Amino acid sequence: MTVASDAVLETVGLGVRYGETRVIGDISLTIPEKRVVAFIGPSGCGKSTLLRCFNRMNDLVPTARVTGRVLFHGRDLYAPGIEAADVRRAIGMVFQKPNLFPKSIFENIAFGLRINGFRDDIGDRVEASLRAAALWDEVSHRLDADALELSAGQQQRLCIARALAVEPEVLLMDEPASALDPIATGRVEDLIGDLRGDYTIVIVTHNMQQAARISDDTAFLYMGDLVEYKETQRLFTNPEDERTEAYITGRRG
């Protein structure tokens, strides 16, 4: 079950277990280049677990076991010799809650650049990243301020700027606006719209209206299975599976 387009990411028969618990099973899908793809579904359906397979965050869970294949431009990300750190430089991730370092606004981005081996023109890269995250005008006069003093919405955009600084090709977002107020949520959604032409973006969201607003393609997951995956407008207006219809109409949570 795929959306036709040039594939940046692809899963083939992907399954994940935590210990003996099956979380997702036999999922095959294609993530197209420079589009926004949303994963929707009820809590516990496997959305975040699937997202984390794309940059090997599940490696950090001792009981996790991944089967099947995850391909990035046709290359298996779980093949022997592929380093997770290299995967995460190419496929960045923004989490549900901002996870800033207890450092200045500038150093939050500069530190991330340095640990990824970037040495030249750090100031220019910090500015470019903040501009890309639509945050430069708000913080340019106080780059030495504690990042933790920023509002929640600004902190989340700073996390996005930090992820963009190392120039990934793909940006994964795990419910990036769920902890934000409506105004901050709108700014994050606007930012995703601004970034869509330059990056492939995959977002997990519990908010179906948000998925409808910002995504090009949507995948509906239920109980660890990929039920339906198609262009967002078609999925919301003409779902093929009764489980999809029940979920988007609110008859099934």
PDB file of C-alpha atoms in Angstrom:
ATOM      1  CA  MET A   1       0.000   0.000   0.000  1.00  0.00           C
ATOM      2  CA  THR A   2       1.896   3.060  -1.244  1.00  0.00           C
ATOM      3  CA  VAL A   3       1.506   6.577  -2.580  1.00  0.00           C
ATOM      4  CA  ALA A   4       2.998   6.825  -6.043  1.00  0.00           C
ATOM      5  CA  SER A   5       6.046   9.120  -6.166  1.00  0.00           C
ATOM      6  CA  ASP A   6       9.818   9.004  -5.983  1.00  0.00           C
ATOM      7  CA  ALA A   7      10.635   7.193  -2.760  1.00  0.00           C
ATOM      8  CA  VAL A   8      12.868   8.766  -0.142  1.00  0.00           C
ATOM      9  CA  LEU A   9      11.884   6.320   2.595  1.00  0.00           C
ATOM     10  CA  GLU A  10      10.294   2.906   2.204  1.00  0.00           C
ATOM     11  CA  THR A  11       9.353   0.096   4.529  1.00  0.00           C
ATOM     12  CA  VAL A  12       9.044  -3.501   3.359  1.00  0.00           C
ATOM     13  CA  GLY A  13       7.302  -5.969   5.649  1.00  0.00           C
ATOM     14  CA  LEU A  14       8.259  -3.884   8.668  1.00  0.00           C
ATOM     15  CA  GLY A  15       7.422  -5.223  12.105  1.00  0.00           C
ATOM     16  CA  VAL A  16       8.333  -4.130  15.625  1.00  0.00           C
ATOM     17  CA  ARG A  17       7.967  -5.985  18.905  1.00  0.00           C
ATOM     18  CA  TYR A  18       8.719  -4.796  22.410  1.00  0.00           C
ATOM     19  CA  GLY A  19       9.594  -8.043  24.080  1.00  0.00           C
ATOM     20  CA  GLU A  20       6.726 -10.381  23.216  1.00  0.00           C
ATOM     21  CA  THR A  21       4.303  -7.546  22.434  1.00  0.00           C
ATOM     22  CA  ARG A  22       3.591  -6.900  18.780  1.00  0.00           C
ATOM     23  CA  VAL A  23       3.456  -3.138  18.169  1.00  0.00           C
ATOM     24  CA  ILE A  24       3.358  -2.966  14.380  1.00  0.00           C
ATOM     25  CA  GLY A  25       3.369  -5.750  11.848  1.00  0.00           C
ATOM     26  CA  ASP A  26       4.046  -6.263   8.147  1.00  0.00           C
ATOM     27  CA  ILE A  27       3.870  -2.598   7.131  1.00  0.00           C
ATOM     28  CA  SER A  28       4.968  -1.684   3.610  1.00  0.00           C
ATOM     29  CA  LEU A  29       4.740   1.931   2.489  1.00  0.00           C
ATOM     30  CA  THR A  30       6.589   4.584   0.523  1.00  0.00           C
ATOM     31  CA  ILE A  31       7.348   8.108   1.726  1.00  0.00           C
ATOM     32  CA  PRO A  32       7.512  10.411  -1.313  1.00  0.00           C
ATOM     33  CA  GLU A  33      10.138  13.094  -1.819  1.00  0.00           C
ATOM     34  CA  LYS A  34       9.446  16.608  -0.512  1.00  0.00           C
ATOM     35  CA  ARG A  35       5.916  15.966   0.658  1.00  0.00           C
ATOM     36  CA  VAL A  36       4.308  16.089   4.071  1.00  0.00           C
ATOM     37  CA  VAL A  37       3.044  12.679   5.198  1.00  0.00           C
ATOM     38  CA  ALA A  38       0.862  12.344   8.296  1.00  0.00           C
ATOM     39  CA  PHE A  39       0.367   9.222  10.403  1.00  0.00           C
ATOM     40  CA  ILE A  40      -2.996   9.167  12.183  1.00  0.00           C
ATOM     41  CA  GLY A  41      -4.816   6.626  14.316  1.00  0.00           C
ATOM     42  CA  PRO A  42      -5.947   5.999  17.905  1.00  0.00           C
ATOM     43  CA  SER A  43      -3.524   5.973  20.814  1.00  0.00           C
ATOM     44  CA  GLY A  44      -1.403   2.842  20.896  1.00  0.00           C
ATOM     45  CA  CYS A  45      -1.852   2.032  17.209  1.00  0.00           C
ATOM     46  CA  GLY A  46       1.885   2.171  16.449  1.00  0.00           C
ATOM     47  CA  LYS A  47       2.227   5.630  14.862  1.00  0.00           C
ATOM     48  CA  SER A  48       5.216   6.778  16.912  1.00  0.00           C
ATOM     49  CA  THR A  49       6.878   3.374  16.775  1.00  0.00           C
ATOM     50  CA  LEU A  50       6.665   3.415  12.985  1.00  0.00           C
ATOM     51  CA  LEU A  51       8.057   6.957  12.868  1.00  0.00           C
ATOM     52  CA  ARG A  52      10.978   6.009  15.096  1.00  0.00           C
ATOM     53  CA  CYS A  53      11.961   3.195  12.742  1.00  0.00           C
ATOM     54  CA  PHE A  54      12.967   5.752  10.143  1.00  0.00           C
ATOM     55  CA  ASN A  55      15.907   7.084  12.161  1.00  0.00           C
ATOM     56  CA  ARG A  56      16.521   4.057  14.357  1.00  0.00           C
ATOM     57  CA  MET A  57      15.295   5.618  17.581  1.00  0.00           C
ATOM     58  CA  ASN A  58      13.918   2.211  18.518  1.00  0.00           C
ATOM     59  CA  ASP A  59      17.541   1.118  18.907  1.00  0.00           C
ATOM     60  CA  LEU A  60      17.399   2.937  22.239  1.00  0.00           C
ATOM     61  CA  VAL A  61      14.670   0.603  23.553  1.00  0.00           C
ATOM     62  CA  PRO A  62      16.402  -2.523  24.935  1.00  0.00           C
ATOM     63  CA  THR A  63      13.421  -4.812  24.316  1.00  0.00           C
ATOM     64  CA  ALA A  64      12.678  -3.579  20.778  1.00  0.00           C
ATOM     65  CA  ARG A  65      13.108  -5.987  17.888  1.00  0.00           C
ATOM     66  CA  VAL A  66      12.721  -4.707  14.324  1.00  0.00           C
ATOM     67  CA  THR A  67      12.070  -7.054  11.410  1.00  0.00           C
ATOM     68  CA  GLY A  68      11.635  -6.338   7.724  1.00  0.00           C
ATOM     69  CA  ARG A  69      13.408  -3.523   5.917  1.00  0.00           C
ATOM     70  CA  VAL A  70      13.573   0.273   6.150  1.00  0.00           C
ATOM     71  CA  LEU A  71      15.087   1.841   3.050  1.00  0.00           C
ATOM     72  CA  PHE A  72      16.504   5.346   2.544  1.00  0.00           C
ATOM     73  CA  HIS A  73      17.001   5.959  -1.164  1.00  0.00           C
ATOM     74  CA  GLY A  74      17.009   2.199  -1.550  1.00  0.00           C
ATOM     75  CA  ARG A  75      19.634   1.537   1.128  1.00  0.00           C
ATOM     76  CA  ASP A  76      18.654  -0.569   4.140  1.00  0.00           C
ATOM     77  CA  LEU A  77      19.104   1.563   7.268  1.00  0.00           C
ATOM     78  CA  TYR A  78      19.406  -1.543   9.437  1.00  0.00           C
ATOM     79  CA  ALA A  79      22.074  -3.250   7.348  1.00  0.00           C
ATOM     80  CA  PRO A  80      25.389  -4.177   9.022  1.00  0.00           C
ATOM     81  CA  GLY A  81      27.832  -1.280   9.044  1.00  0.00           C
ATOM     82  CA  ILE A  82      25.206   1.468   8.974  1.00  0.00           C
ATOM     83  CA  GLU A  83      25.737   3.723  11.984  1.00  0.00           C
ATOM     84  CA  ALA A  84      22.658   5.086  13.722  1.00  0.00           C
ATOM     85  CA  ALA A  85      24.378   8.476  14.204  1.00  0.00           C
ATOM     86  CA  ASP A  86      24.817   8.803  10.438  1.00  0.00           C
ATOM     87  CA  VAL A  87      21.160   7.913   9.899  1.00  0.00           C
ATOM     88  CA  ARG A  88      20.045  10.588  12.358  1.00  0.00           C
ATOM     89  CA  ARG A  89      22.102  13.283  10.636  1.00  0.00           C
ATOM     90  CA  ALA A  90      20.242  12.632   7.395  1.00  0.00           C
ATOM     91  CA  ILE A  91      16.871  11.996   9.045  1.00  0.00           C
ATOM     92  CA  GLY A  92      16.280  14.482  11.860  1.00  0.00           C
ATOM     93  CA  MET A  93      13.593  14.274  14.511  1.00  0.00           C
ATOM     94  CA  VAL A  94      11.515  16.691  16.587  1.00  0.00           C
ATOM     95  CA  PHE A  95       9.758  15.292  19.623  1.00  0.00           C
ATOM     96  CA  GLN A  96       6.416  15.966  21.278  1.00  0.00           C
ATOM     97  CA  LYS A  97       7.960  18.102  24.011  1.00  0.00           C
ATOM     98  CA  PRO A  98      10.899  20.456  23.416  1.00  0.00           C
ATOM     99  CA  ASN A  99      14.136  18.777  24.516  1.00  0.00           C
ATOM    100  CA  LEU A 100      16.499  21.738  24.663  1.00  0.00           C
ATOM    101  CA  PHE A 101      19.924  21.761  26.252  1.00  0.00           C
ATOM    102  CA  PRO A 102      20.279  23.975  29.362  1.00  0.00           C
ATOM    103  CA  LYS A 103      22.304  26.420  27.297  1.00  0.00           C
ATOM    104  CA  SER A 104      21.816  29.664  25.390  1.00  0.00           C
ATOM    105  CA  ILE A 105      19.702  29.933  22.271  1.00  0.00           C
ATOM    106  CA  PHE A 106      22.879  30.182  20.196  1.00  0.00           C
ATOM    107  CA  GLU A 107      24.588  27.254  21.894  1.00  0.00           C
ATOM    108  CA  ASN A 108      21.586  24.972  21.483  1.00  0.00           C
ATOM    109  CA  ILE A 109      22.182  25.071  17.755  1.00  0.00           C
ATOM    110  CA  ALA A 110      25.970  25.512  17.822  1.00  0.00           C
ATOM    111  CA  PHE A 111      26.450  22.575  20.213  1.00  0.00           C
ATOM    112  CA  GLY A 112      24.424  20.325  17.960  1.00  0.00           C
ATOM    113  CA  LEU A 113      26.519  21.431  14.987  1.00  0.00           C
ATOM    114  CA  ARG A 114      29.789  20.812  16.794  1.00  0.00           C
ATOM    115  CA  ILE A 115      28.921  17.296  17.946  1.00  0.00           C
ATOM    116  CA  ASN A 116      28.017  16.558  14.326  1.00  0.00           C
ATOM    117  CA  GLY A 117      31.453  17.664  13.155  1.00  0.00           C
ATOM    118  CA  PHE A 118      30.600  21.105  11.776  1.00  0.00           C
ATOM    119  CA  ARG A 119      33.319  23.679  12.421  1.00  0.00           C
ATOM    120  CA  ASP A 120      33.137  26.526   9.895  1.00  0.00           C
ATOM    121  CA  ASP A 121      30.875  29.582   9.937  1.00  0.00           C
ATOM    122  CA  ILE A 122      28.843  28.352  12.886  1.00  0.00           C
ATOM    123  CA  GLY A 123      27.348  31.814  13.412  1.00  0.00           C
ATOM    124  CA  ASP A 124      26.097  31.898   9.837  1.00  0.00           C
ATOM    125  CA  ARG A 125      24.635  28.412  10.150  1.00  0.00           C
ATOM    126  CA  VAL A 126      22.899  29.314  13.427  1.00  0.00           C
ATOM    127  CA  GLU A 127      21.307  32.366  11.804  1.00  0.00           C
ATOM    128  CA  ALA A 128      20.256  30.400   8.723  1.00  0.00           C
ATOM    129  CA  SER A 129      18.689  27.697  10.876  1.00  0.00           C
ATOM    130  CA  LEU A 130      16.771  30.186  13.007  1.00  0.00           C
ATOM    131  CA  ARG A 131      15.538  31.927   9.874  1.00  0.00           C
ATOM    132  CA  ALA A 132      14.425  28.601   8.406  1.00  0.00           C
ATOM    133  CA  ALA A 133      12.489  27.916  11.605  1.00  0.00           C
ATOM    134  CA  ALA A 134      10.845  31.370  11.488  1.00  0.00           C
ATOM    135  CA  LEU A 135      12.451  32.294  14.802  1.00  0.00           C
ATOM    136  CA  TRP A 136      15.287  34.681  13.895  1.00  0.00           C
ATOM    137  CA  ASP A 137      13.285  37.905  14.163  1.00  0.00           C
ATOM    138  CA  GLU A 138      12.112  36.939  17.642  1.00  0.00           C
ATOM    139  CA  VAL A 139      15.487  35.984  19.144  1.00  0.00           C
ATOM    140  CA  SER A 140      18.237  37.652  17.089  1.00  0.00           C
ATOM    141  CA  HIS A 141      18.718  40.321  19.785  1.00  0.00           C
ATOM    142  CA  ARG A 142      19.111  37.797  22.619  1.00  0.00           C
ATOM    143  CA  LEU A 143      21.023  34.811  21.289  1.00  0.00           C
ATOM    144  CA  ASP A 144      22.929  34.553  24.573  1.00  0.00           C
ATOM    145  CA  ALA A 145      19.711  34.199  26.598  1.00  0.00           C
ATOM    146  CA  ASP A 146      18.797  30.909  28.239  1.00  0.00           C
ATOM    147  CA  ALA A 147      16.820  28.851  25.727  1.00  0.00           C
ATOM    148  CA  LEU A 148      14.635  27.546  28.525  1.00  0.00           C
ATOM    149  CA  GLU A 149      13.280  31.070  29.031  1.00  0.00           C
ATOM    150  CA  LEU A 150      11.563  30.971  25.655  1.00  0.00           C
ATOM    151  CA  SER A 151       7.863  30.226  25.373  1.00  0.00           C
ATOM    152  CA  ALA A 152       6.837  26.628  24.667  1.00  0.00           C
ATOM    153  CA  GLY A 153       6.122  27.439  21.036  1.00  0.00           C
ATOM    154  CA  GLN A 154       9.455  29.190  20.603  1.00  0.00           C
ATOM    155  CA  GLN A 155      11.241  26.290  22.263  1.00  0.00           C
ATOM    156  CA  GLN A 156       9.664  23.884  19.804  1.00  0.00           C
ATOM    157  CA  ARG A 157      10.686  26.028  16.844  1.00  0.00           C
ATOM    158  CA  LEU A 158      14.205  26.190  18.303  1.00  0.00           C
ATOM    159  CA  CYS A 159      14.215  22.384  18.360  1.00  0.00           C
ATOM    160  CA  ILE A 160      13.203  22.460  14.699  1.00  0.00           C
ATOM    161  CA  ALA A 161      15.998  24.965  13.969  1.00  0.00           C
ATOM    162  CA  ARG A 162      18.493  22.682  15.726  1.00  0.00           C
ATOM    163  CA  ALA A 163      17.331  19.735  13.650  1.00  0.00           C
ATOM    164  CA  LEU A 164      17.581  21.759  10.428  1.00  0.00           C
ATOM    165  CA  ALA A 165      21.074  23.053  11.243  1.00  0.00           C
ATOM    166  CA  VAL A 166      22.787  19.789  10.236  1.00  0.00           C
ATOM    167  CA  GLU A 167      20.909  19.900   6.916  1.00  0.00           C
ATOM    168  CA  PRO A 168      18.919  16.677   7.028  1.00  0.00           C
ATOM    169  CA  GLU A 169      16.962  15.503   4.022  1.00  0.00           C
ATOM    170  CA  VAL A 170      14.031  14.214   6.075  1.00  0.00           C
ATOM    171  CA  LEU A 171      12.401  15.705   9.163  1.00  0.00           C
ATOM    172  CA  LEU A 172      10.374  13.458  11.456  1.00  0.00           C
ATOM    173  CA  MET A 173       7.924  15.113  13.862  1.00  0.00           C
ATOM    174  CA  ASP A 174       6.235  13.206  16.677  1.00  0.00           C
ATOM    175  CA  GLU A 175       3.145  15.244  17.641  1.00  0.00           C
ATOM    176  CA  PRO A 176       5.177  18.474  17.605  1.00  0.00           C
ATOM    177  CA  ALA A 177       2.239  20.734  18.498  1.00  0.00           C
ATOM    178  CA  SER A 178       0.298  18.595  20.967  1.00  0.00           C
ATOM    179  CA  ALA A 179       1.672  20.477  23.986  1.00  0.00           C
ATOM    180  CA  LEU A 180       1.208  23.944  22.454  1.00  0.00           C
ATOM    181  CA  ASP A 181      -1.588  26.506  22.579  1.00  0.00           C
ATOM    182  CA  PRO A 182      -3.575  27.275  19.394  1.00  0.00           C
ATOM    183  CA  ILE A 183      -1.444  30.287  18.407  1.00  0.00           C
ATOM    184  CA  ALA A 184       1.838  28.408  18.821  1.00  0.00           C
ATOM    185  CA  THR A 185       0.321  25.418  17.033  1.00  0.00           C
ATOM    186  CA  GLY A 186      -0.594  27.643  14.099  1.00  0.00           C
ATOM    187  CA  ARG A 187       2.969  28.913  13.876  1.00  0.00           C
ATOM    188  CA  VAL A 188       4.364  25.382  13.823  1.00  0.00           C
ATOM    189  CA  GLU A 189       1.858  24.402  11.134  1.00  0.00           C
ATOM    190  CA  ASP A 190       2.785  27.477   9.079  1.00  0.00           C
ATOM    191  CA  LEU A 191       6.437  26.535   9.459  1.00  0.00           C
ATOM    192  CA  ILE A 192       5.765  23.010   8.181  1.00  0.00           C
ATOM    193  CA  GLY A 193       4.097  24.584   5.163  1.00  0.00           C
ATOM    194  CA  ASP A 194       7.145  26.766   4.555  1.00  0.00           C
ATOM    195  CA  LEU A 195       9.527  23.798   4.813  1.00  0.00           C
ATOM    196  CA  ARG A 196       7.606  21.366   2.631  1.00  0.00           C
ATOM    197  CA  GLY A 197       9.328  22.392  -0.605  1.00  0.00           C
ATOM    198  CA  ASP A 198      12.805  21.753   0.801  1.00  0.00           C
ATOM    199  CA  TYR A 199      12.345  18.704   3.022  1.00  0.00           C
ATOM    200  CA  THR A 200      10.453  15.458   3.202  1.00  0.00           C
ATOM    201  CA  ILE A 201       8.398  15.705   6.413  1.00  0.00           C
ATOM    202  CA  VAL A 202       6.709  12.851   8.250  1.00  0.00           C
ATOM    203  CA  ILE A 203       4.466  13.846  11.148  1.00  0.00           C
ATOM    204  CA  VAL A 204       2.574  11.860  13.750  1.00  0.00           C
ATOM    205  CA  THR A 205      -0.544  13.669  14.906  1.00  0.00           C
ATOM    206  CA  HIS A 206      -3.582  12.781  16.997  1.00  0.00           C
ATOM    207  CA  ASN A 207      -5.362  15.796  15.484  1.00  0.00           C
ATOM    208  CA  MET A 208      -7.170  14.816  12.302  1.00  0.00           C
ATOM    209  CA  GLN A 209      -7.934  18.439  11.454  1.00  0.00           C
ATOM    210  CA  GLN A 210      -4.231  19.168  11.630  1.00  0.00           C
ATOM    211  CA  ALA A 211      -3.449  16.260   9.319  1.00  0.00           C
ATOM    212  CA  ALA A 212      -6.052  17.549   6.870  1.00  0.00           C
ATOM    213  CA  ARG A 213      -4.589  21.068   6.992  1.00  0.00           C
ATOM    214  CA  ILE A 214      -0.905  20.368   6.580  1.00  0.00           C
ATOM    215  CA  SER A 215      -0.293  16.982   4.940  1.00  0.00           C
ATOM    216  CA  ASP A 216      -0.176  15.890   1.331  1.00  0.00           C
ATOM    217  CA  ASP A 217      -0.611  12.193   2.122  1.00  0.00           C
ATOM    218  CA  THR A 218      -2.045  10.427   5.169  1.00  0.00           C
ATOM    219  CA  ALA A 219      -1.627   6.920   6.553  1.00  0.00           C
ATOM    220  CA  PHE A 220      -4.211   5.521   8.961  1.00  0.00           C
ATOM    221  CA  LEU A 221      -2.939   2.912  11.409  1.00  0.00           C
ATOM    222  CA  TYR A 222      -5.068   0.711  13.621  1.00  0.00           C
ATOM    223  CA  MET A 223      -3.869  -1.889  16.147  1.00  0.00           C
ATOM    224  CA  GLY A 224      -0.418  -1.991  14.612  1.00  0.00           C
ATOM    225  CA  ASP A 225      -1.589  -2.402  11.030  1.00  0.00           C
ATOM    226  CA  LEU A 226      -1.492   0.022   8.125  1.00  0.00           C
ATOM    227  CA  VAL A 227      -5.146   0.190   7.117  1.00  0.00           C
ATOM    228  CA  GLU A 228      -5.138   2.864   4.437  1.00  0.00           C
ATOM    229  CA  TYR A 229      -2.621   5.241   2.863  1.00  0.00           C
ATOM    230  CA  LYS A 230      -3.391   7.755   0.150  1.00  0.00           C
ATOM    231  CA  GLU A 231      -3.535  11.443  -0.684  1.00  0.00           C
ATOM    232  CA  THR A 232      -4.952  13.283   2.311  1.00  0.00           C
ATOM    233  CA  GLN A 233      -7.980  14.766   0.575  1.00  0.00           C
ATOM    234  CA  ARG A 234      -8.974  11.385  -0.841  1.00  0.00           C
ATOM    235  CA  LEU A 235      -8.537   9.610   2.486  1.00  0.00           C
ATOM    236  CA  PHE A 236     -10.728  12.085   4.360  1.00  0.00           C
ATOM    237  CA  THR A 237     -13.406  12.400   1.674  1.00  0.00           C
ATOM    238  CA  ASN A 238     -13.450   8.890   0.243  1.00  0.00           C
ATOM    239  CA  PRO A 239     -11.993   6.301   2.650  1.00  0.00           C
ATOM    240  CA  GLU A 240     -12.030   2.770   1.288  1.00  0.00           C
ATOM    241  CA  ASP A 241     -11.874   0.860   4.568  1.00  0.00           C
ATOM    242  CA  GLU A 242     -14.755   0.983   7.059  1.00  0.00           C
ATOM    243  CA  ARG A 243     -12.270   1.273   9.926  1.00  0.00           C
ATOM    244  CA  THR A 244     -10.855   4.451   8.410  1.00  0.00           C
ATOM    245  CA  GLU A 245     -14.330   5.879   7.940  1.00  0.00           C
ATOM    246  CA  ALA A 246     -15.315   5.002  11.510  1.00  0.00           C
ATOM    247  CA  TYR A 247     -12.222   6.719  12.883  1.00  0.00           C
ATOM    248  CA  ILE A 248     -12.390   9.950  10.882  1.00  0.00           C
ATOM    249  CA  THR A 249     -16.124  10.318  11.542  1.00  0.00           C
ATOM    250  CA  GLY A 250     -15.638   9.785  15.262  1.00  0.00           C
ATOM    251  CA  ARG A 251     -17.540   6.515  15.476  1.00  0.00           C
ATOM    252  CA  ARG A 252     -14.379   4.725  16.591  1.00  0.00           C
ATOM    253  CA  GLY A 253     -11.647   6.215  18.758  1.00  0.00           C
TER     254      GLY A 253
END
